[in-house]
Amino acid sequence: MENINWSELPFGYVKTDYNVRCYYKDGKWGQIKVSSSEYIPLHIAATSLHYGQQSFEGLKAFMGEDGKIRLFRWEENAKRMQDSARGILMAPPPTELFRKLIYKVILKNKKFVPPYGTGASLYIRPLLIGTSPKVGVKPAEEFLLIMFVSPVGPYFKTGFSPVSMLVTRKYDRAAPLGTGKYKVGGNYAASLTSMKKAHDEGYASVLYLDAKEKKYIDECGPANFFGIKNNTYITPKSESILPSITNQSLMSIAEHLGLKTERRAIELTELSSFEETGACGTAAVISPISKITDDDYGINYEFKNAPGKITTQLYEKLLAVQTGKDEDIFGWVSIVE
Ligand code: PLP
Ligand code: COI
């Protein structure tokens, strides 16, 4: 692809050649269809449009130095989409169907997989939507699972450079017993105003607190939070955050590197004792955090050495496994051919 400047790619939509689709109707999934249209025919009363009955996923494929395409932990995304689907009464796509669609959409768009060494990757976006028309608030009986891809660069503009985060008590992203643990569009709609405020004030994202007590750290906009202290990787335990596959992977890497790991409630004020902090996710990979501003109390938690030594080790190991530079000792990578 001569007209793509791979190493300058932002995290955004790039038109590719094909997407893949599968409809659920009469209680079963149909044939996989390949489409070159960027549009979907949709009933004006579809539940996805009116009542937010939709879920999406995000995962990445990487070109290795050996010319093989490596897909990272797709089974975990399949499981999470099944959880999200059950959480808002949609038909969960079977794991094997999910795999077939991913492989097909990657292989059909092979030329959009960014070359090894450019820092870019192929982002795969599965989307599940309710398509049945309803005017009363009810779940659909028919669904569409669609997957498209886009070559992407880093999510936060700076890549692996330190970012700052804003804490605010004026907005919540998800309710304690709400849908925060599912990957559904409504959570992102709920985050738009506060995220815009953060961006307008020069922050990369909002660091959300638990909605009930406003005392504990939840997550960083579209990424989980972690902190490092005393040779321990610490990440929030909360019912209202998305269970991040990257975070789970970093915990395994941390243990592999000889660190202890803890998943537990983290009070905001504990930030003052952390040595390093970061935001992690498929899109964000790891964004080291250099400053967290508590707007309401005028407090700044600063991590002047960001990116810290351990954060850097975690980042390098994750990417080395994803791109095939290091051996896949965790069994996370599938070769797509
Ligand atoms: N939290 C939210 C709200 C997200 O949207 C994402 C992105 O998927 C993450 C965390 C990170 O999850 P993962 O590492 O599975 O991409
Ligand atoms: C991801 O990390 O895959 C995300 O989905 C984050 C954001 C683009 C919603």
Coordinates of C-alpha atoms and ligand atoms in Angstrom, one line a residue:
M1 CA 0.0 0.0 0.0
E2 CA 2.1 2.8 -1.3
N3 CA -0.2 5.6 -0.1
I4 CA -0.2 4.6 3.6
N5 CA 2.5 6.2 5.8
W6 CA 2.6 3.3 8.3
S7 CA 4.8 4.8 10.9
E8 CA 2.7 8.0 11.1
L9 CA -0.7 6.3 11.3
P10 CA -3.0 7.6 14.0
F11 CA -5.5 5.4 15.8
G12 CA -8.4 5.8 13.4
Y13 CA -10.5 4.4 10.6
V14 CA -8.9 3.6 7.3
K15 CA -11.0 2.2 4.5
T16 CA -10.0 -1.4 3.6
D17 CA -11.2 -3.7 0.9
Y18 CA -13.6 -6.0 2.8
N19 CA -15.6 -6.6 5.9
V20 CA -17.4 -9.8 7.0
R21 CA -20.9 -10.3 8.2
C22 CA -23.1 -12.9 9.7
Y23 CA -26.8 -12.6 10.6
Y24 CA -28.6 -14.4 13.4
K25 CA -32.2 -15.2 12.5
D26 CA -34.8 -17.8 13.5
G27 CA -32.6 -18.8 16.4
K28 CA -29.5 -19.6 14.4
W29 CA -26.4 -18.0 12.8
G30 CA -26.4 -17.9 9.0
Q31 CA -23.6 -18.0 6.4
I32 CA -20.6 -15.8 6.6
K33 CA -20.7 -13.0 3.9
V34 CA -17.9 -10.9 2.6
S35 CA -18.8 -7.4 1.7
S36 CA -17.0 -4.5 0.2
S37 CA -19.6 -1.9 1.3
E38 CA -19.0 0.3 4.3
Y39 CA -22.7 0.5 5.0
I40 CA -25.4 -1.8 6.5
P41 CA -29.0 -1.8 5.7
L42 CA -30.8 -1.4 9.0
H43 CA -34.4 -1.0 10.0
I44 CA -35.2 2.4 11.4
A45 CA -36.6 0.9 14.6
A46 CA -33.7 -1.5 15.2
T47 CA -33.0 -2.0 18.9
S48 CA -29.3 -1.1 18.5
L49 CA -30.3 2.3 17.3
H50 CA -32.9 3.1 19.9
Y51 CA -32.0 1.2 23.0
G52 CA -28.3 0.7 22.7
Q53 CA -28.4 -3.0 22.1
Q54 CA -24.9 -3.4 20.7
S55 CA -21.5 -4.6 21.8
F56 CA -18.1 -4.3 20.2
E57 CA -14.6 -5.7 20.6
G58 CA -11.1 -4.6 19.7
L59 CA -8.1 -6.8 19.1
K60 CA -4.9 -6.6 17.1
A61 CA -2.9 -8.5 14.5
F62 CA 0.8 -7.9 14.0
M63 CA 3.1 -8.6 11.1
G64 CA 6.2 -10.5 12.4
E65 CA 9.7 -10.1 11.1
D66 CA 9.2 -13.6 9.6
G67 CA 6.3 -12.3 7.5
K68 CA 3.7 -14.2 9.5
I69 CA 0.6 -12.5 10.8
R70 CA 0.1 -12.9 14.5
L71 CA -3.2 -12.5 16.2
F72 CA -3.3 -11.7 19.9
R73 CA -5.6 -13.7 22.3
W74 CA -8.6 -13.7 20.1
E75 CA -10.4 -16.3 22.3
E76 CA -10.5 -13.8 25.1
N77 CA -12.3 -11.3 22.9
A78 CA -14.7 -14.0 21.8
K79 CA -15.5 -14.8 25.5
R80 CA -15.9 -11.1 26.4
M81 CA -18.2 -10.5 23.5
Q82 CA -20.3 -13.5 24.6
D83 CA -20.4 -12.0 28.1
S84 CA -21.4 -8.6 26.8
A85 CA -24.1 -10.3 24.6
R86 CA -25.6 -12.2 27.5
G87 CA -25.4 -9.0 29.6
I88 CA -27.7 -7.1 27.4
L89 CA -29.8 -10.0 26.0
M90 CA -28.2 -10.5 22.5
A91 CA -27.3 -13.8 20.9
P92 CA -23.7 -14.7 21.9
P93 CA -21.6 -15.5 18.8
P94 CA -20.1 -19.0 19.1
T95 CA -16.3 -19.0 19.5
E96 CA -15.7 -20.9 16.3
L97 CA -17.9 -18.5 14.3
F98 CA -16.0 -15.6 15.9
R99 CA -12.7 -17.2 14.9
K100 CA -13.8 -17.8 11.3
L101 CA -14.9 -14.2 10.9
I102 CA -11.6 -12.8 12.3
Y103 CA -9.4 -15.0 10.2
K104 CA -11.5 -14.2 7.1
V105 CA -11.5 -10.4 7.6
I106 CA -7.7 -10.4 8.2
L107 CA -6.9 -12.7 5.2
K108 CA -9.1 -10.7 2.9
N109 CA -7.3 -7.5 3.9
K110 CA -3.8 -8.9 4.1
K111 CA -2.3 -5.9 2.4
F112 CA -3.5 -3.6 5.1
V113 CA -1.5 -5.4 7.9
P114 CA 1.3 -2.9 8.7
P115 CA 4.8 -4.0 8.0
Y116 CA 7.0 -5.2 10.9
G117 CA 9.0 -2.5 12.6
T118 CA 6.6 0.4 11.8
G119 CA 5.0 0.4 15.2
A120 CA 1.5 0.1 13.6
S121 CA -0.8 -2.9 13.7
L122 CA -4.1 -4.1 12.2
Y123 CA -7.0 -3.4 14.6
I124 CA -9.9 -5.7 14.3
R125 CA -13.3 -4.4 15.3
P126 CA -16.1 -7.0 15.8
L127 CA -19.5 -5.4 16.3
L128 CA -22.7 -7.1 17.4
I129 CA -26.0 -5.3 17.0
G130 CA -29.7 -5.9 17.5
T131 CA -31.5 -5.5 14.2
S132 CA -35.2 -6.4 15.0
P133 CA -37.5 -3.4 15.0
K134 CA -39.0 -2.6 18.4
V135 CA -40.7 0.5 19.7
G136 CA -41.2 -0.8 23.3
V137 CA -38.1 -1.4 25.3
K138 CA -37.4 -5.1 24.4
P139 CA -34.5 -7.1 23.2
A140 CA -34.2 -8.0 19.5
E141 CA -34.6 -11.6 18.2
E142 CA -32.4 -10.9 15.2
F143 CA -28.8 -9.8 15.3
L144 CA -25.9 -8.9 13.0
L145 CA -22.2 -9.7 13.8
I146 CA -19.9 -7.7 11.6
M147 CA -16.1 -7.3 11.6
F148 CA -14.0 -4.7 9.9
V149 CA -10.3 -3.9 10.2
S150 CA -8.2 -0.8 10.2
P151 CA -4.5 -0.3 10.2
V152 CA -3.7 1.8 13.3
G153 CA -0.9 3.6 15.2
P154 CA -0.9 4.6 18.8
Y155 CA -4.2 5.5 20.6
F156 CA -2.9 8.3 22.7
K157 CA -1.1 10.7 20.2
T158 CA 2.2 10.4 22.1
G159 CA 2.6 6.7 21.7
F160 CA 4.9 5.3 24.5
S161 CA 5.4 8.8 26.0
P162 CA 4.0 9.9 29.3
V163 CA 0.4 11.2 29.4
S164 CA -1.6 13.1 32.1
M165 CA -5.0 12.1 33.4
L166 CA -7.8 14.0 35.0
V167 CA -9.8 12.9 38.0
T168 CA -13.3 14.4 38.3
R169 CA -16.2 13.6 40.6
K170 CA -18.7 15.4 38.4
Y171 CA -19.2 12.5 36.0
D172 CA -19.5 8.7 36.1
R173 CA -18.8 6.3 33.3
A174 CA -20.8 3.4 34.7
A175 CA -23.0 2.6 37.7
P176 CA -21.9 0.0 40.4
L177 CA -24.4 -2.6 39.2
G178 CA -24.6 -1.3 35.6
T179 CA -23.0 -2.3 32.4
G180 CA -19.4 -1.1 33.0
K181 CA -18.1 -4.6 32.9
Y182 CA -19.5 -5.2 29.4
K183 CA -18.1 -3.7 26.2
V184 CA -21.3 -1.9 25.1
G185 CA -21.6 1.4 23.4
G186 CA -23.7 3.0 26.1
N187 CA -20.6 3.1 28.4
Y188 CA -18.7 5.1 25.8
A189 CA -21.6 7.5 25.2
A190 CA -21.6 8.1 29.0
S191 CA -17.9 8.9 28.9
L192 CA -18.0 11.4 26.0
T193 CA -18.7 14.7 27.9
S194 CA -16.1 14.1 30.6
M195 CA -13.5 12.9 28.1
K196 CA -14.1 16.0 26.0
K197 CA -13.6 18.1 29.1
A198 CA -10.3 16.3 29.9
H199 CA -9.1 16.6 26.3
D200 CA -10.0 20.3 26.2
E201 CA -7.9 20.8 29.3
G202 CA -4.9 19.0 27.8
Y203 CA -5.3 15.6 29.5
A204 CA -5.1 12.4 27.6
S205 CA -8.1 10.9 29.4
V206 CA -10.3 10.8 32.5
L207 CA -9.3 8.6 35.4
Y208 CA -12.7 7.5 36.6
L209 CA -13.4 6.8 40.3
D210 CA -15.9 4.3 41.6
A211 CA -19.4 5.8 41.1
K212 CA -20.7 4.9 44.6
E213 CA -18.1 6.4 47.0
K214 CA -15.8 8.3 44.7
K215 CA -13.0 6.9 46.7
Y216 CA -11.4 4.1 44.6
I217 CA -9.8 4.1 41.2
D218 CA -11.9 2.5 38.4
E219 CA -10.2 2.9 35.0
C220 CA -8.7 5.4 32.5
G221 CA -11.3 6.1 29.8
P222 CA -10.8 3.3 27.3
A223 CA -8.1 1.6 29.2
N224 CA -7.4 -0.1 32.6
F225 CA -5.2 1.4 35.2
F226 CA -2.2 -0.1 36.9
G227 CA 0.4 1.1 39.4
I228 CA 3.8 -0.2 40.5
K229 CA 5.2 -0.1 44.0
N230 CA 7.5 -2.3 46.1
N231 CA 8.1 -4.6 43.1
T232 CA 4.3 -5.2 42.9
Y233 CA 2.0 -4.7 39.9
I234 CA -1.3 -3.4 41.4
T235 CA -4.6 -3.0 39.4
P236 CA -8.1 -2.1 40.6
K237 CA -10.7 -4.8 41.4
S238 CA -14.1 -3.3 40.5
E239 CA -17.4 -4.5 39.2
S240 CA -17.8 -1.5 36.9
I241 CA -14.6 -1.7 34.8
L242 CA -14.0 -3.6 31.6
P243 CA -11.9 -6.8 32.3
S244 CA -9.0 -5.8 30.1
I245 CA -7.2 -8.6 28.2
T246 CA -4.0 -6.4 28.1
N247 CA -4.1 -5.9 31.8
Q248 CA -4.5 -9.7 32.4
S249 CA -1.5 -10.2 30.0
L250 CA 0.6 -7.6 31.8
M251 CA -0.1 -9.4 35.1
S252 CA 1.2 -12.6 33.7
I253 CA 4.3 -10.8 32.3
A254 CA 4.8 -9.1 35.6
E255 CA 4.8 -12.5 37.4
H256 CA 7.2 -13.8 34.7
L257 CA 9.5 -10.9 35.4
G258 CA 9.5 -11.7 39.1
L259 CA 7.0 -9.1 40.3
K260 CA 4.1 -9.8 42.7
T261 CA 0.7 -8.9 41.4
E262 CA -2.4 -7.7 43.2
R263 CA -5.9 -7.0 42.0
R264 CA -7.7 -5.1 44.7
A265 CA -9.4 -1.8 45.6
I266 CA -7.1 1.1 45.2
E267 CA -7.9 4.4 47.0
L268 CA -7.1 7.5 45.0
T269 CA -4.9 8.8 47.7
E270 CA -2.7 5.6 47.5
L271 CA -1.4 7.2 44.3
S272 CA 1.1 9.2 46.4
S273 CA 2.9 5.9 47.2
F274 CA 3.1 4.5 43.7
E275 CA 6.4 4.6 41.9
E276 CA 5.0 4.1 38.4
T277 CA 1.5 4.2 36.9
G278 CA 0.1 3.4 33.5
A279 CA -3.0 3.0 31.4
C280 CA -3.3 -0.3 29.4
G281 CA -5.5 -1.7 26.7
T282 CA -5.5 -3.0 23.2
A283 CA -5.6 0.4 21.6
A284 CA -3.5 2.2 24.3
V285 CA -1.0 -0.8 24.7
I286 CA 0.7 0.9 27.7
S287 CA 0.5 4.7 28.1
P288 CA 2.8 5.6 31.0
I289 CA 1.2 8.3 33.2
S290 CA 3.3 11.2 34.4
K291 CA 0.6 13.2 36.1
I292 CA -2.8 12.6 37.6
T293 CA -4.7 15.8 38.5
D294 CA -7.5 15.6 41.1
D295 CA -9.4 18.6 39.9
D296 CA -11.8 18.9 42.8
Y297 CA -9.1 19.1 45.5
G298 CA -6.4 20.7 43.4
I299 CA -4.0 17.8 44.0
N300 CA -1.4 16.6 41.5
Y301 CA 0.1 13.1 41.7
E302 CA 3.3 13.2 39.7
F303 CA 5.4 10.4 38.3
K304 CA 8.4 12.4 37.1
N305 CA 10.4 9.4 36.0
A306 CA 7.7 8.2 33.6
P307 CA 8.0 5.9 31.7
G308 CA 9.5 4.0 34.7
K309 CA 11.8 1.0 34.4
I310 CA 9.1 -1.7 35.1
T311 CA 6.5 0.0 32.9
T312 CA 9.1 0.0 30.1
Q313 CA 10.0 -3.7 30.6
L314 CA 6.3 -4.7 30.6
Y315 CA 5.7 -2.7 27.4
E316 CA 8.7 -4.1 25.6
K317 CA 7.9 -7.7 26.6
L318 CA 4.2 -7.4 25.5
L319 CA 5.2 -6.1 22.1
A320 CA 8.0 -8.6 21.7
V321 CA 5.5 -11.5 22.3
Q322 CA 2.8 -9.8 20.0
T323 CA 5.2 -9.3 17.1
G324 CA 7.0 -12.7 17.5
K325 CA 10.3 -11.1 18.4
D326 CA 10.2 -13.2 21.6
E327 CA 9.0 -16.7 22.0
D328 CA 5.3 -17.0 22.8
I329 CA 5.8 -18.8 26.2
F330 CA 2.3 -17.8 27.3
G331 CA 0.5 -19.3 24.3
W332 CA -1.2 -16.1 23.4
V333 CA -0.5 -15.8 19.7
S334 CA -2.2 -17.4 16.7
I335 CA -0.6 -17.4 13.3
V336 CA -3.2 -16.4 10.7
E337 CA -2.7 -18.2 7.4
Ligands
PLP1 N1 -11.4 -0.4 29.5 C1 -12.2 0.0 28.5 C2 -13.4 0.9 28.9 C3 -11.9 -0.3 27.2 O1 -12.7 0.2 26.2 C4 -10.8 -1.1 26.9 C5 -10.6 -1.4 25.5 O2 -10.9 -2.5 25.0 C6 -10.0 -1.5 27.9 C7 -10.3 -1.2 29.2 C8 -8.8 -2.4 27.6 O3 -9.2 -3.7 27.4 P1 -8.4 -4.6 26.4 O4 -7.0 -4.7 27.0 O5 -9.1 -6.0 26.5 O6 -8.4 -4.0 25.1
COI2 C1 -9.6 -1.0 22.6 O1 -8.6 -0.8 23.3 O2 -9.7 -1.9 21.8 C2 -10.7 -0.1 22.6 O3 -11.8 -0.5 22.2 C3 -10.6 1.2 23.1 C4 -11.4 2.3 22.4 C5 -11.0 2.5 21.0 C6 -12.8 2.1 22.6

